[in-house]
């Protein structure tokens, strides 16, 4: 199995340790950030969605126009754009970027954020709606004639999209840790995305999604997200982690941020369970920032030398996870650093494994 690396770009410089800098839609930063990922050897870039931030379609279009090879993963929430229209928007963007687009469907883990955009549907209903939404997306993309749809959430009569995805199949990524999410993932996802859980719980999620997919005679690939913190030595890396936690704590206090006692997102709850186990888990998994922000995003880190972090990633690879979403706390500079060490080192190790396995198989024949 080959390995892929996904980065993540924002529309301006900001992180848990860097206050937002520059205009809210910083065209130069978006372009520079995207090119830095392309030069660093990333395979794809995630463009996130938030209810109060610039439109991800346009961020992706600008980043794509500023690059030539790297692919994109556009986060998209059902419920705000009709699926027939979303299908055409995504297919058009895929043509604009000549087949470099995938979509990451996010049902939404916070009632409060959904309501900012006028969505008052409860969390369980959002996954039911997502399932139907993806059905209509796929019908729009791949139906050669008009189709009717009469569902619980959407209706369409003689719907048809003249524009199809540029690529034969536009990949659908999917996230969520609840039972409803696992059910939808098994039916709809090409790639299931996990946050950075400890090995044992990640293995449980992989097994659950595989079992769900098997009910539909399908197979699903897997992605997992981490915030690598690298140092020339293990001690240097952990010192950087301590410094990051101190800066993030200070920035949070300055903003006066308050966290919900119990987040609605099951994924966040799972990260908080990891936090309760300790701040250092497995070989080098660090939960410091996850604890600080209440597990509300991909916030766990792998800390160590590039060699140590690469070895830690390989343990997840052995679980069947072949895509790694990595982003840093100093976003652009960390992306450059990953390209110098972590990405090529990990790909070299996996290539060496594959060559060895091929040689062994040939010898046994």
Short mmCIF file of N, CA and C in Angstrom, two decimals, residues 6-166:
data_model
loop_
_atom_site.label_atom_id
_atom_site.label_comp_id
_atom_site.label_asym_id
_atom_site.label_seq_id
_atom_site.Cartn_x
_atom_site.Cartn_y
_atom_site.Cartn_z
N UNK A 6 -1.35 14.57 3.50
CA UNK A 6 -2.23 15.71 3.30
C UNK A 6 -1.80 16.81 4.26
N UNK A 7 -1.71 18.02 3.74
CA UNK A 7 -1.47 19.18 4.59
C UNK A 7 -2.78 19.93 4.78
N UNK A 8 -2.68 21.10 5.36
CA UNK A 8 -3.87 21.92 5.57
C UNK A 8 -3.48 23.38 5.45
N UNK A 9 -4.22 24.11 4.64
CA UNK A 9 -3.92 25.54 4.50
C UNK A 9 -5.07 26.37 5.04
N UNK A 10 -4.72 27.56 5.54
CA UNK A 10 -5.71 28.51 5.98
C UNK A 10 -5.75 29.70 5.06
N UNK A 11 -6.71 30.58 5.29
CA UNK A 11 -6.88 31.77 4.45
C UNK A 11 -6.09 32.95 4.99
N UNK A 12 -5.46 32.78 6.16
CA UNK A 12 -4.49 33.74 6.69
C UNK A 12 -3.69 33.04 7.77
N UNK A 13 -2.56 33.61 8.14
CA UNK A 13 -1.71 33.01 9.16
C UNK A 13 -2.40 33.04 10.52
N UNK A 14 -2.55 31.87 11.14
CA UNK A 14 -3.15 31.76 12.47
C UNK A 14 -2.97 30.34 12.96
N UNK A 15 -2.87 30.18 14.27
CA UNK A 15 -2.85 28.86 14.88
C UNK A 15 -3.11 29.01 16.37
N UNK A 16 -3.03 27.91 17.09
CA UNK A 16 -3.21 27.97 18.54
C UNK A 16 -2.16 28.82 19.23
N UNK A 17 -1.01 29.04 18.55
CA UNK A 17 0.05 29.82 19.19
C UNK A 17 0.37 31.11 18.44
N UNK A 18 -0.34 31.35 17.33
CA UNK A 18 -0.10 32.56 16.53
C UNK A 18 -1.44 33.28 16.34
N UNK A 19 -1.60 34.46 16.90
CA UNK A 19 -2.84 35.22 16.70
C UNK A 19 -3.05 35.49 15.21
N UNK A 20 -4.32 35.55 14.76
CA UNK A 20 -4.59 35.82 13.34
C UNK A 20 -3.85 37.06 12.85
N UNK A 21 -3.18 36.90 11.71
CA UNK A 21 -2.34 37.95 11.15
C UNK A 21 -2.73 38.23 9.71
N UNK A 22 -2.84 39.50 9.34
CA UNK A 22 -3.14 39.85 7.96
C UNK A 22 -4.63 39.90 7.70
N UNK A 23 -5.03 40.25 6.46
CA UNK A 23 -6.45 40.31 6.10
C UNK A 23 -7.09 38.94 6.21
N UNK A 24 -8.40 38.90 6.45
CA UNK A 24 -9.07 37.62 6.67
C UNK A 24 -9.02 36.73 5.43
N UNK A 25 -8.96 37.34 4.24
CA UNK A 25 -8.74 36.59 3.00
C UNK A 25 -7.45 37.10 2.40
N UNK A 26 -6.36 36.44 2.80
CA UNK A 26 -5.01 36.89 2.43
C UNK A 26 -4.57 36.12 1.18
N UNK A 27 -4.78 36.70 0.02
CA UNK A 27 -4.52 36.00 -1.24
C UNK A 27 -3.06 35.57 -1.37
N UNK A 28 -2.15 36.43 -0.98
CA UNK A 28 -0.74 36.08 -1.09
C UNK A 28 -0.39 34.93 -0.16
N UNK A 29 -0.87 34.98 1.07
CA UNK A 29 -0.57 33.91 2.02
C UNK A 29 -1.15 32.58 1.54
N UNK A 30 -2.38 32.59 1.03
CA UNK A 30 -2.99 31.36 0.52
C UNK A 30 -2.13 30.76 -0.59
N UNK A 31 -1.70 31.60 -1.52
CA UNK A 31 -0.89 31.12 -2.64
C UNK A 31 0.47 30.61 -2.15
N UNK A 32 1.12 31.37 -1.28
CA UNK A 32 2.43 30.94 -0.76
C UNK A 32 2.31 29.65 0.03
N UNK A 33 1.27 29.55 0.83
CA UNK A 33 1.04 28.37 1.67
C UNK A 33 0.83 27.14 0.79
N UNK A 34 0.01 27.29 -0.25
CA UNK A 34 -0.26 26.16 -1.15
C UNK A 34 1.02 25.73 -1.87
N UNK A 35 1.80 26.70 -2.36
CA UNK A 35 3.04 26.36 -3.07
C UNK A 35 4.06 25.71 -2.13
N UNK A 36 4.08 26.15 -0.87
CA UNK A 36 4.99 25.54 0.10
C UNK A 36 4.67 24.06 0.28
N UNK A 37 3.39 23.72 0.32
CA UNK A 37 3.00 22.31 0.43
C UNK A 37 3.38 21.52 -0.83
N UNK A 38 3.17 22.14 -1.98
CA UNK A 38 3.52 21.46 -3.23
C UNK A 38 5.03 21.21 -3.28
N UNK A 39 5.82 22.20 -2.93
CA UNK A 39 7.27 22.06 -2.95
C UNK A 39 7.76 21.06 -1.91
N UNK A 40 7.01 20.92 -0.81
CA UNK A 40 7.42 20.01 0.27
C UNK A 40 7.07 18.56 -0.02
N UNK A 41 6.34 18.29 -1.07
CA UNK A 41 6.04 16.91 -1.43
C UNK A 41 4.74 16.37 -0.87
N UNK A 42 3.88 17.26 -0.37
CA UNK A 42 2.55 16.81 0.04
C UNK A 42 1.77 16.34 -1.18
N UNK A 43 0.85 15.42 -0.96
CA UNK A 43 0.03 14.92 -2.06
C UNK A 43 -1.27 15.70 -2.22
N UNK A 44 -1.76 16.24 -1.11
CA UNK A 44 -3.05 16.91 -1.12
C UNK A 44 -3.08 17.94 0.01
N UNK A 45 -3.97 18.92 -0.09
CA UNK A 45 -4.14 19.94 0.94
C UNK A 45 -5.61 20.01 1.33
N UNK A 46 -5.88 19.98 2.63
CA UNK A 46 -7.23 20.19 3.14
C UNK A 46 -7.52 21.67 3.24
N UNK A 47 -8.70 22.07 2.76
CA UNK A 47 -9.21 23.42 2.97
C UNK A 47 -10.44 23.29 3.85
N UNK A 48 -10.35 23.84 5.06
CA UNK A 48 -11.37 23.59 6.08
C UNK A 48 -12.61 24.44 5.88
N UNK A 49 -13.65 24.10 6.63
CA UNK A 49 -14.92 24.82 6.63
C UNK A 49 -15.19 25.33 8.03
N UNK A 50 -15.67 26.56 8.14
CA UNK A 50 -16.15 27.09 9.41
C UNK A 50 -17.28 28.06 9.11
N UNK A 51 -18.22 28.16 10.04
CA UNK A 51 -19.44 28.93 9.78
C UNK A 51 -19.23 30.43 9.73
N UNK A 52 -18.04 30.90 10.12
CA UNK A 52 -17.80 32.35 10.10
C UNK A 52 -16.58 32.74 9.28
N UNK A 53 -16.11 31.82 8.43
CA UNK A 53 -14.86 32.06 7.71
C UNK A 53 -15.08 32.13 6.20
N UNK A 54 -14.08 32.60 5.43
CA UNK A 54 -14.23 32.72 3.98
C UNK A 54 -14.61 31.41 3.30
N UNK A 55 -15.26 31.54 2.17
CA UNK A 55 -15.78 30.39 1.44
C UNK A 55 -14.66 29.46 0.97
N UNK A 56 -14.77 28.19 1.34
CA UNK A 56 -13.71 27.23 1.04
C UNK A 56 -13.59 26.93 -0.45
N UNK A 57 -14.69 27.02 -1.20
CA UNK A 57 -14.61 26.81 -2.65
C UNK A 57 -13.67 27.83 -3.28
N UNK A 58 -13.80 29.08 -2.87
CA UNK A 58 -12.98 30.13 -3.47
C UNK A 58 -11.54 30.07 -2.97
N UNK A 59 -11.35 29.70 -1.71
CA UNK A 59 -9.98 29.50 -1.21
C UNK A 59 -9.30 28.40 -2.01
N UNK A 60 -10.02 27.30 -2.26
CA UNK A 60 -9.46 26.18 -3.03
C UNK A 60 -9.16 26.60 -4.46
N UNK A 61 -10.07 27.33 -5.07
CA UNK A 61 -9.85 27.77 -6.45
C UNK A 61 -8.60 28.64 -6.55
N UNK A 62 -8.43 29.55 -5.61
CA UNK A 62 -7.26 30.43 -5.65
C UNK A 62 -5.98 29.64 -5.40
N UNK A 63 -6.02 28.74 -4.40
CA UNK A 63 -4.84 27.92 -4.11
C UNK A 63 -4.51 27.01 -5.29
N UNK A 64 -5.54 26.47 -5.92
CA UNK A 64 -5.31 25.60 -7.06
C UNK A 64 -4.72 26.33 -8.25
N UNK A 65 -5.17 27.57 -8.46
CA UNK A 65 -4.64 28.37 -9.57
C UNK A 65 -3.19 28.77 -9.32
N UNK A 66 -2.77 28.71 -8.06
CA UNK A 66 -1.41 29.10 -7.69
C UNK A 66 -0.44 27.93 -7.69
N UNK A 67 -0.95 26.73 -7.99
CA UNK A 67 -0.13 25.51 -7.99
C UNK A 67 -0.41 24.74 -9.28
N UNK A 68 0.34 23.66 -9.48
CA UNK A 68 0.15 22.90 -10.72
C UNK A 68 -0.01 21.41 -10.51
N UNK A 69 0.48 20.89 -9.39
CA UNK A 69 0.48 19.44 -9.21
C UNK A 69 -0.33 18.96 -8.00
N UNK A 70 -0.27 19.68 -6.91
CA UNK A 70 -0.85 19.19 -5.66
C UNK A 70 -2.38 19.12 -5.76
N UNK A 71 -2.95 18.13 -5.09
CA UNK A 71 -4.40 17.94 -5.08
C UNK A 71 -4.99 18.61 -3.84
N UNK A 72 -6.33 18.72 -3.83
CA UNK A 72 -7.02 19.43 -2.77
C UNK A 72 -8.13 18.59 -2.17
N UNK A 73 -8.40 18.85 -0.89
CA UNK A 73 -9.48 18.19 -0.17
C UNK A 73 -10.36 19.29 0.41
N UNK A 74 -11.51 19.49 -0.20
CA UNK A 74 -12.40 20.59 0.17
C UNK A 74 -13.40 20.11 1.21
N UNK A 75 -13.35 20.69 2.41
CA UNK A 75 -14.33 20.36 3.44
C UNK A 75 -15.67 21.00 3.09
N UNK A 76 -16.74 20.23 3.23
CA UNK A 76 -18.06 20.69 2.81
C UNK A 76 -19.11 20.13 3.76
N UNK A 77 -20.01 20.99 4.24
CA UNK A 77 -21.07 20.56 5.14
C UNK A 77 -22.41 20.51 4.40
N UNK A 78 -23.09 19.37 4.43
CA UNK A 78 -24.44 19.31 3.87
C UNK A 78 -25.39 20.20 4.67
N UNK A 79 -26.46 20.62 4.01
CA UNK A 79 -27.50 21.35 4.71
C UNK A 79 -27.63 22.79 4.31
N UNK A 80 -26.62 23.34 3.64
CA UNK A 80 -26.66 24.77 3.31
C UNK A 80 -26.71 25.01 1.80
N UNK A 81 -26.34 24.03 1.02
CA UNK A 81 -26.40 24.11 -0.44
C UNK A 81 -27.10 22.86 -0.93
N UNK A 82 -28.05 23.00 -1.83
CA UNK A 82 -28.74 21.83 -2.36
C UNK A 82 -27.72 20.86 -2.97
N UNK A 83 -27.89 19.56 -2.78
CA UNK A 83 -26.89 18.61 -3.27
C UNK A 83 -26.73 18.64 -4.78
N UNK A 84 -27.78 18.94 -5.52
CA UNK A 84 -27.64 19.02 -6.97
C UNK A 84 -26.74 20.20 -7.36
N UNK A 85 -26.90 21.32 -6.66
CA UNK A 85 -26.04 22.48 -6.91
C UNK A 85 -24.61 22.20 -6.44
N UNK A 86 -24.47 21.60 -5.26
CA UNK A 86 -23.13 21.27 -4.75
C UNK A 86 -22.40 20.34 -5.72
N UNK A 87 -23.12 19.40 -6.31
CA UNK A 87 -22.50 18.48 -7.27
C UNK A 87 -21.92 19.25 -8.46
N UNK A 88 -22.66 20.23 -8.96
CA UNK A 88 -22.18 21.01 -10.10
C UNK A 88 -21.01 21.91 -9.69
N UNK A 89 -21.09 22.48 -8.51
CA UNK A 89 -19.99 23.33 -8.02
C UNK A 89 -18.71 22.51 -7.89
N UNK A 90 -18.81 21.32 -7.32
CA UNK A 90 -17.63 20.47 -7.13
C UNK A 90 -17.09 19.97 -8.47
N UNK A 91 -17.99 19.59 -9.37
CA UNK A 91 -17.55 19.11 -10.69
C UNK A 91 -16.87 20.24 -11.47
N UNK A 92 -17.41 21.45 -11.36
CA UNK A 92 -16.82 22.60 -12.04
C UNK A 92 -15.43 22.89 -11.48
N UNK A 93 -15.31 22.86 -10.15
CA UNK A 93 -14.01 23.09 -9.52
C UNK A 93 -13.02 22.00 -9.94
N UNK A 94 -13.50 20.78 -10.08
CA UNK A 94 -12.63 19.68 -10.50
C UNK A 94 -12.12 19.91 -11.92
N UNK A 95 -12.95 20.49 -12.78
CA UNK A 95 -12.50 20.84 -14.13
C UNK A 95 -11.49 21.99 -14.09
N UNK A 96 -11.79 22.99 -13.27
CA UNK A 96 -10.89 24.13 -13.16
C UNK A 96 -9.49 23.68 -12.76
N UNK A 97 -9.42 22.70 -11.84
CA UNK A 97 -8.13 22.22 -11.34
C UNK A 97 -7.69 20.91 -11.99
N UNK A 98 -8.36 20.53 -13.07
CA UNK A 98 -7.98 19.38 -13.90
C UNK A 98 -7.82 18.10 -13.07
N UNK A 99 -8.87 17.80 -12.30
CA UNK A 99 -8.91 16.52 -11.59
C UNK A 99 -8.17 16.48 -10.27
N UNK A 100 -7.97 17.63 -9.65
CA UNK A 100 -7.19 17.67 -8.40
C UNK A 100 -8.07 17.86 -7.16
N UNK A 101 -9.36 17.56 -7.26
CA UNK A 101 -10.29 17.84 -6.17
C UNK A 101 -10.84 16.56 -5.56
N UNK A 102 -10.92 16.54 -4.22
CA UNK A 102 -11.70 15.56 -3.47
C UNK A 102 -12.55 16.36 -2.49
N UNK A 103 -13.65 15.77 -2.01
CA UNK A 103 -14.51 16.46 -1.07
C UNK A 103 -14.52 15.72 0.26
N UNK A 104 -14.44 16.49 1.34
CA UNK A 104 -14.50 15.93 2.70
C UNK A 104 -15.84 16.33 3.30
N UNK A 105 -16.75 15.38 3.40
CA UNK A 105 -18.10 15.65 3.88
C UNK A 105 -18.10 15.62 5.41
N UNK A 106 -18.52 16.73 6.01
CA UNK A 106 -18.57 16.86 7.46
C UNK A 106 -19.99 17.20 7.87
N UNK A 107 -20.61 16.31 8.64
CA UNK A 107 -22.02 16.52 9.01
C UNK A 107 -22.19 17.61 10.04
N UNK A 108 -21.17 17.88 10.86
CA UNK A 108 -21.23 18.94 11.86
C UNK A 108 -21.41 18.38 13.25
N UNK A 109 -20.46 18.68 14.14
CA UNK A 109 -20.49 18.12 15.48
C UNK A 109 -20.97 19.08 16.55
N UNK A 110 -21.30 20.32 16.17
CA UNK A 110 -21.69 21.32 17.16
C UNK A 110 -23.00 21.98 16.74
N UNK A 111 -24.03 21.84 17.58
CA UNK A 111 -25.31 22.49 17.28
C UNK A 111 -25.14 24.00 17.18
N UNK A 112 -24.33 24.57 18.08
CA UNK A 112 -24.16 26.03 18.11
C UNK A 112 -23.61 26.54 16.79
N UNK A 113 -22.60 25.86 16.26
CA UNK A 113 -22.01 26.33 15.00
C UNK A 113 -22.97 26.13 13.84
N UNK A 114 -23.69 25.01 13.81
CA UNK A 114 -24.65 24.78 12.74
C UNK A 114 -25.71 25.88 12.72
N UNK A 115 -26.13 26.31 13.90
CA UNK A 115 -27.20 27.30 13.98
C UNK A 115 -26.75 28.67 13.48
N UNK A 116 -25.45 28.92 13.50
CA UNK A 116 -24.96 30.19 12.94
C UNK A 116 -25.30 30.31 11.46
N UNK A 117 -25.37 29.17 10.79
CA UNK A 117 -25.73 29.16 9.37
C UNK A 117 -27.20 28.81 9.16
N UNK A 118 -27.98 28.79 10.25
CA UNK A 118 -29.41 28.58 10.11
C UNK A 118 -29.86 27.14 10.12
N UNK A 119 -28.99 26.21 10.55
CA UNK A 119 -29.33 24.80 10.57
C UNK A 119 -29.67 24.39 12.00
N UNK A 120 -30.93 24.06 12.25
CA UNK A 120 -31.37 23.70 13.59
C UNK A 120 -31.69 22.22 13.72
N UNK A 121 -31.23 21.44 12.75
CA UNK A 121 -31.49 20.00 12.81
C UNK A 121 -30.59 19.37 13.87
N UNK A 122 -31.11 18.44 14.70
CA UNK A 122 -30.27 17.80 15.72
C UNK A 122 -29.19 16.93 15.09
N UNK A 123 -28.16 16.63 15.89
CA UNK A 123 -26.97 15.95 15.38
C UNK A 123 -27.31 14.61 14.72
N UNK A 124 -28.19 13.80 15.33
CA UNK A 124 -28.52 12.50 14.74
C UNK A 124 -29.16 12.66 13.38
N UNK A 125 -30.01 13.66 13.24
CA UNK A 125 -30.65 13.90 11.96
C UNK A 125 -29.69 14.39 10.90
N UNK A 126 -28.62 15.05 11.33
CA UNK A 126 -27.64 15.54 10.36
C UNK A 126 -26.96 14.39 9.63
N UNK A 127 -26.70 13.29 10.32
CA UNK A 127 -26.08 12.15 9.63
C UNK A 127 -27.05 11.49 8.67
N UNK A 128 -28.33 11.43 9.04
CA UNK A 128 -29.32 10.89 8.10
C UNK A 128 -29.39 11.77 6.85
N UNK A 129 -29.35 13.07 7.07
CA UNK A 129 -29.38 14.00 5.94
C UNK A 129 -28.12 13.85 5.08
N UNK A 130 -26.96 13.68 5.73
CA UNK A 130 -25.71 13.51 4.99
C UNK A 130 -25.77 12.29 4.07
N UNK A 131 -26.32 11.19 4.58
CA UNK A 131 -26.43 9.97 3.79
C UNK A 131 -27.21 10.24 2.50
N UNK A 132 -28.35 10.90 2.65
CA UNK A 132 -29.17 11.21 1.48
C UNK A 132 -28.48 12.22 0.57
N UNK A 133 -27.80 13.18 1.18
CA UNK A 133 -27.09 14.21 0.43
C UNK A 133 -26.04 13.59 -0.49
N UNK A 134 -25.27 12.65 0.03
CA UNK A 134 -24.22 12.02 -0.79
C UNK A 134 -24.85 11.17 -1.89
N UNK A 135 -25.99 10.53 -1.59
CA UNK A 135 -26.70 9.78 -2.63
C UNK A 135 -27.01 10.69 -3.82
N UNK A 136 -27.51 11.89 -3.53
CA UNK A 136 -27.89 12.81 -4.61
C UNK A 136 -26.64 13.36 -5.31
N UNK A 137 -25.59 13.65 -4.53
CA UNK A 137 -24.33 14.07 -5.15
C UNK A 137 -23.89 13.06 -6.21
N UNK A 138 -23.84 11.80 -5.81
CA UNK A 138 -23.33 10.77 -6.71
C UNK A 138 -24.25 10.57 -7.90
N UNK A 139 -25.56 10.65 -7.69
CA UNK A 139 -26.47 10.55 -8.83
C UNK A 139 -26.22 11.70 -9.81
N UNK A 140 -26.03 12.89 -9.28
CA UNK A 140 -25.78 14.04 -10.15
C UNK A 140 -24.48 13.89 -10.92
N UNK A 141 -23.46 13.36 -10.27
CA UNK A 141 -22.16 13.21 -10.92
C UNK A 141 -22.15 12.13 -11.99
N UNK A 142 -22.85 11.04 -11.75
CA UNK A 142 -22.64 9.86 -12.59
C UNK A 142 -23.86 9.43 -13.40
N UNK A 143 -25.02 10.07 -13.22
CA UNK A 143 -26.19 9.70 -14.02
C UNK A 143 -26.09 10.33 -15.41
N UNK A 144 -26.33 9.54 -16.42
CA UNK A 144 -26.26 10.03 -17.80
C UNK A 144 -27.59 10.60 -18.27
N UNK A 145 -28.63 10.40 -17.50
CA UNK A 145 -29.94 10.95 -17.83
C UNK A 145 -30.51 11.63 -16.58
N UNK A 146 -31.58 12.40 -16.77
CA UNK A 146 -32.22 13.05 -15.63
C UNK A 146 -32.79 12.03 -14.66
N UNK A 147 -32.85 12.39 -13.40
CA UNK A 147 -33.38 11.47 -12.38
C UNK A 147 -34.30 12.23 -11.44
N UNK A 148 -35.22 11.50 -10.87
CA UNK A 148 -36.11 12.05 -9.84
C UNK A 148 -35.62 11.57 -8.48
N UNK A 149 -35.75 12.41 -7.51
CA UNK A 149 -35.40 12.02 -6.13
C UNK A 149 -36.47 12.54 -5.17
N UNK A 150 -37.04 11.63 -4.41
CA UNK A 150 -38.01 11.97 -3.38
C UNK A 150 -37.54 11.35 -2.07
N UNK A 151 -36.86 12.14 -1.26
CA UNK A 151 -36.32 11.63 -0.01
C UNK A 151 -36.89 12.36 1.19
N UNK A 152 -36.33 12.05 2.34
CA UNK A 152 -36.79 12.69 3.57
C UNK A 152 -36.37 14.16 3.63
N UNK A 153 -35.21 14.47 3.05
CA UNK A 153 -34.66 15.82 3.17
C UNK A 153 -34.61 16.58 1.84
N UNK A 154 -34.57 15.85 0.72
CA UNK A 154 -34.40 16.51 -0.57
C UNK A 154 -35.36 15.91 -1.60
N UNK A 155 -35.83 16.79 -2.46
CA UNK A 155 -36.66 16.37 -3.58
C UNK A 155 -36.12 17.04 -4.84
N UNK A 156 -36.14 16.30 -5.92
CA UNK A 156 -35.73 16.86 -7.21
C UNK A 156 -36.48 16.14 -8.32
N UNK A 157 -36.79 16.86 -9.37
CA UNK A 157 -37.51 16.29 -10.49
C UNK A 157 -36.71 16.48 -11.76
N UNK A 158 -36.41 15.37 -12.43
CA UNK A 158 -35.62 15.38 -13.67
C UNK A 158 -34.30 16.13 -13.47
N UNK A 159 -33.67 15.87 -12.33
CA UNK A 159 -32.38 16.51 -12.05
C UNK A 159 -31.30 15.96 -12.96
N UNK A 160 -30.42 16.85 -13.41
CA UNK A 160 -29.34 16.41 -14.30
C UNK A 160 -28.22 17.43 -14.25
N UNK A 161 -27.00 16.95 -14.23
CA UNK A 161 -25.83 17.83 -14.30
C UNK A 161 -25.09 17.55 -15.60
N UNK A 162 -25.03 18.56 -16.46
CA UNK A 162 -24.30 18.40 -17.72
C UNK A 162 -22.80 18.29 -17.48
N UNK A 163 -22.32 18.91 -16.40
CA UNK A 163 -20.90 18.83 -16.09
C UNK A 163 -20.66 17.71 -15.09
N UNK A 164 -19.80 16.79 -15.45
CA UNK A 164 -19.42 15.68 -14.59
C UNK A 164 -18.02 15.94 -14.03
N UNK A 165 -17.61 15.24 -12.99
CA UNK A 165 -16.25 15.43 -12.50
C UNK A 165 -15.22 15.20 -13.60
N UNK A 166 -14.15 15.96 -13.56
CA UNK A 166 -13.07 15.82 -14.53
C UNK A 166 -12.44 14.44 -14.43
#
